[in-house]
Coordinates of C-alpha atoms in Angstrom, one line a residue:
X25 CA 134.2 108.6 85.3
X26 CA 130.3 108.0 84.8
X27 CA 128.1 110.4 85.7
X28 CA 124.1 111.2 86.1
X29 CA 122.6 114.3 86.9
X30 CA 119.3 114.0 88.4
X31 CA 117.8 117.3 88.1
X32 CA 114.3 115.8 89.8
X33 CA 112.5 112.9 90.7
X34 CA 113.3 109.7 91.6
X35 CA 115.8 106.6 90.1
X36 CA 117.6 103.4 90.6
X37 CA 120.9 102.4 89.7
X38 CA 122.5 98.9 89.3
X39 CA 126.1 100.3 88.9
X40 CA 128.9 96.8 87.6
X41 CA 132.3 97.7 89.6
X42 CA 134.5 99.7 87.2
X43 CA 137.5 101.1 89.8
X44 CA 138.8 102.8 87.2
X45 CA 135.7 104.6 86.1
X46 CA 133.7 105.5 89.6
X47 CA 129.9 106.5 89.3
X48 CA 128.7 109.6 90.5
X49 CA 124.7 111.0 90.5
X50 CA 124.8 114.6 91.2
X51 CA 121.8 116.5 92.4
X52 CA 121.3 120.0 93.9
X53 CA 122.0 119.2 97.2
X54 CA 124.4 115.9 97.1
X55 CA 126.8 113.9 95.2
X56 CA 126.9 109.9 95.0
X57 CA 129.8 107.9 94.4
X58 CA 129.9 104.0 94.0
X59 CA 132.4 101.6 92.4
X60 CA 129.3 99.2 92.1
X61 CA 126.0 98.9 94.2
X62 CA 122.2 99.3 94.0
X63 CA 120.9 102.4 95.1
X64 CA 118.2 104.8 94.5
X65 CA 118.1 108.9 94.7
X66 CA 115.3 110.8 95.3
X67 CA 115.6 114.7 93.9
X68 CA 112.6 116.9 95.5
X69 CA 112.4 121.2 96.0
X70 CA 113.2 120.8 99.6
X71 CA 116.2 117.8 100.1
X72 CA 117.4 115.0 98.0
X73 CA 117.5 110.9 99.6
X74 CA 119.7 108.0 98.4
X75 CA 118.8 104.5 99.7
X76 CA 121.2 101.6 99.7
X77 CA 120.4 98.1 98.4
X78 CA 124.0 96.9 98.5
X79 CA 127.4 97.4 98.2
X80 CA 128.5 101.1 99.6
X81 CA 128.0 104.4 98.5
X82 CA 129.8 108.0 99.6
X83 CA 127.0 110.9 100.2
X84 CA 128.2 114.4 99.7
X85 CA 127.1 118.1 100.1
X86 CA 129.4 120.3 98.9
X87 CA 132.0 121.6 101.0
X88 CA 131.0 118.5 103.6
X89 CA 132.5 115.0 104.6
X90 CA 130.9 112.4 102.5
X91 CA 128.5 109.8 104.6
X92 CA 129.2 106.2 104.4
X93 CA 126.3 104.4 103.4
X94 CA 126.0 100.6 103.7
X95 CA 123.4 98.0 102.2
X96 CA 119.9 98.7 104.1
X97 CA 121.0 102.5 105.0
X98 CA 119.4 106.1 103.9
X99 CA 120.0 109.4 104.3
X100 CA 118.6 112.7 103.6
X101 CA 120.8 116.1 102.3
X102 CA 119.3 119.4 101.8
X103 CA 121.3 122.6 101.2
X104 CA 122.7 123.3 104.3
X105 CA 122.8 120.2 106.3
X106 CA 122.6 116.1 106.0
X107 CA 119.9 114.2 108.1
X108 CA 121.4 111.4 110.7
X109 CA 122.0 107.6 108.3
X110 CA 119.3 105.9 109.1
X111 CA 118.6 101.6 108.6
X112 CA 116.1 99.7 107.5
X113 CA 116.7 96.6 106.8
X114 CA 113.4 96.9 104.3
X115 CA 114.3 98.8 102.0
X116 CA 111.7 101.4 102.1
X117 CA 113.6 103.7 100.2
X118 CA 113.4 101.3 96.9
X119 CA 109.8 99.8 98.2
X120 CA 107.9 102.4 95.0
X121 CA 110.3 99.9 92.8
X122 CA 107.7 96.7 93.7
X123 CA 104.9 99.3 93.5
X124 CA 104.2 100.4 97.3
X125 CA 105.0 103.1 99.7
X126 CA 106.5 101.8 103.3
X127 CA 106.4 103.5 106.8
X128 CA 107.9 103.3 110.1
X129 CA 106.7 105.6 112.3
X130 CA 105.7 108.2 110.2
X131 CA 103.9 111.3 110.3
X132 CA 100.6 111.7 108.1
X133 CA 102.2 114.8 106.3
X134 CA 105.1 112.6 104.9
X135 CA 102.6 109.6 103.8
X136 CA 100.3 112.4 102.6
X137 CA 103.3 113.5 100.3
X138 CA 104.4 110.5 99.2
X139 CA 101.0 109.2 98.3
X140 CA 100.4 112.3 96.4
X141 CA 103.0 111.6 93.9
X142 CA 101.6 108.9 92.9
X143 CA 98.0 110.6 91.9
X144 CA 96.7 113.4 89.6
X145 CA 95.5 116.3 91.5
X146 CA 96.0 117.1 95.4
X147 CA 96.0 116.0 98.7
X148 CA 95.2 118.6 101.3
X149 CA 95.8 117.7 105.1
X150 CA 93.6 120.3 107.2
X151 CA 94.8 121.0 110.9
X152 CA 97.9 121.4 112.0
X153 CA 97.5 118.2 114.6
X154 CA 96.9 116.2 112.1
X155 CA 100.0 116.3 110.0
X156 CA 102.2 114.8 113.2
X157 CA 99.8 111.7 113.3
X158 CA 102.4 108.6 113.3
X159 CA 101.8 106.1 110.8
X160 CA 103.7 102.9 110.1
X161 CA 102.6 100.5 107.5
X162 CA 102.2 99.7 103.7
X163 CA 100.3 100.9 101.1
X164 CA 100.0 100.3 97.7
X165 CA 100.9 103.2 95.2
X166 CA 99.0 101.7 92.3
X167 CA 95.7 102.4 94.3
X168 CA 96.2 105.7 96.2
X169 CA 92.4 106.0 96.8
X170 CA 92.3 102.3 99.1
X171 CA 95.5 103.8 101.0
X172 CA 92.9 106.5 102.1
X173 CA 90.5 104.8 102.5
X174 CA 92.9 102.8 105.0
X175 CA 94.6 105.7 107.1
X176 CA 90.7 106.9 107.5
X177 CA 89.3 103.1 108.8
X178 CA 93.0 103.4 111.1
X179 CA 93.1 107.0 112.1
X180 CA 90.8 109.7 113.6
X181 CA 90.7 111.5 110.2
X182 CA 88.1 111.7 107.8
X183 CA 88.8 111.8 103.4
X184 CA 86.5 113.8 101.7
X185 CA 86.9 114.0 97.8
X186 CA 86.1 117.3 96.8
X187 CA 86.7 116.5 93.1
X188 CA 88.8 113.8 91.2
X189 CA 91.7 116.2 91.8
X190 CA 91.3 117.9 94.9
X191 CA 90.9 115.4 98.5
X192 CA 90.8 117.1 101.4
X193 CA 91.7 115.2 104.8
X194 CA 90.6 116.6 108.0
X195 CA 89.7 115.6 111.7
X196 CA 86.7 113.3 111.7
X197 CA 83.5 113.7 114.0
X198 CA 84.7 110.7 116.1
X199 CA 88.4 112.0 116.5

């Protein structure tokens, strides 16, 4: 067998079909096992994510029934339970592979996060309402600082940069 742990952070596999030597990517919070696909796992504190390309991969918590993932699918595992398989056809799981960050009915807190691993310092969201503000689009991850500048010409929400390394984002006067 081939095996990968992934301890943190994020990676993509283009696995050849070896039946007699499966692949498996082990995390904290799932297990991966393809005969031969393209897929990517994402290790954070909170939940891991695997994203299909194609072929088919088996998702596993321990002590759970494996999910059957399918080109286009994604799913989210954290310690105690597995989120619902979800498809997108786009890829948005493998979209920081071409060097951007996709949405589909977001909220801000989960663009705010992603966005934020792609820059030096932090990313502050202030106000509760706020964070649940739904957001679908693209942004580029190269450029973090135009993908605020777009949420705040798009949303009632206004960036202020504190320093290089500290951004705060909070309700704006016209919102």
């Amino acid at each position: 067998m081939r095996r990968v742990e992934l301890r943190q952070g994020e990676a993509f596999f283009d696995v050849q079909p070896e039946p007699q030597r499966p692949f498996q990517v082990s995390g904290r919070y799932s297990t991966v096992r393809v005969l031969g696909t393209r897929f990517a796992v994402r290790e954070d504190s909170a939940d891991a994510s695997v994203s299909v390309v194609s072929g088919q991969v088996a998702v596993a918590r321990p002590e759970a029934e494996p999910a059957l993932l399918q080109a286009g699918d994604s799913i989210t595992v954290a310690a105690r339970r597995s989120g619902d398989i979800r498809h997108s056809p786009a890829a948005g799981g493998t979209a920081w592979l071409k060097g951007y960050a996709a949405f589909e009915n977001a909220p801000l807190s989960e663009v705010v996060a992603e966005l934020g691993r792609y820059r030096r310092g932090t990313l502050v969201i202030r106000g509760a309402p706020l964070r649940d503000l739904k957001i679908s689009g693209r942004f580029d991850i190269r450029d973090t600082d135009k993908a605020l500048e777009s949420l705040q010409q798009t949303l009632p929400i206004r960036v202020t940069r504190l320093t290089p390394w500290l951004v705060l984002i909070g309700k704006s006067a016209q919102g």
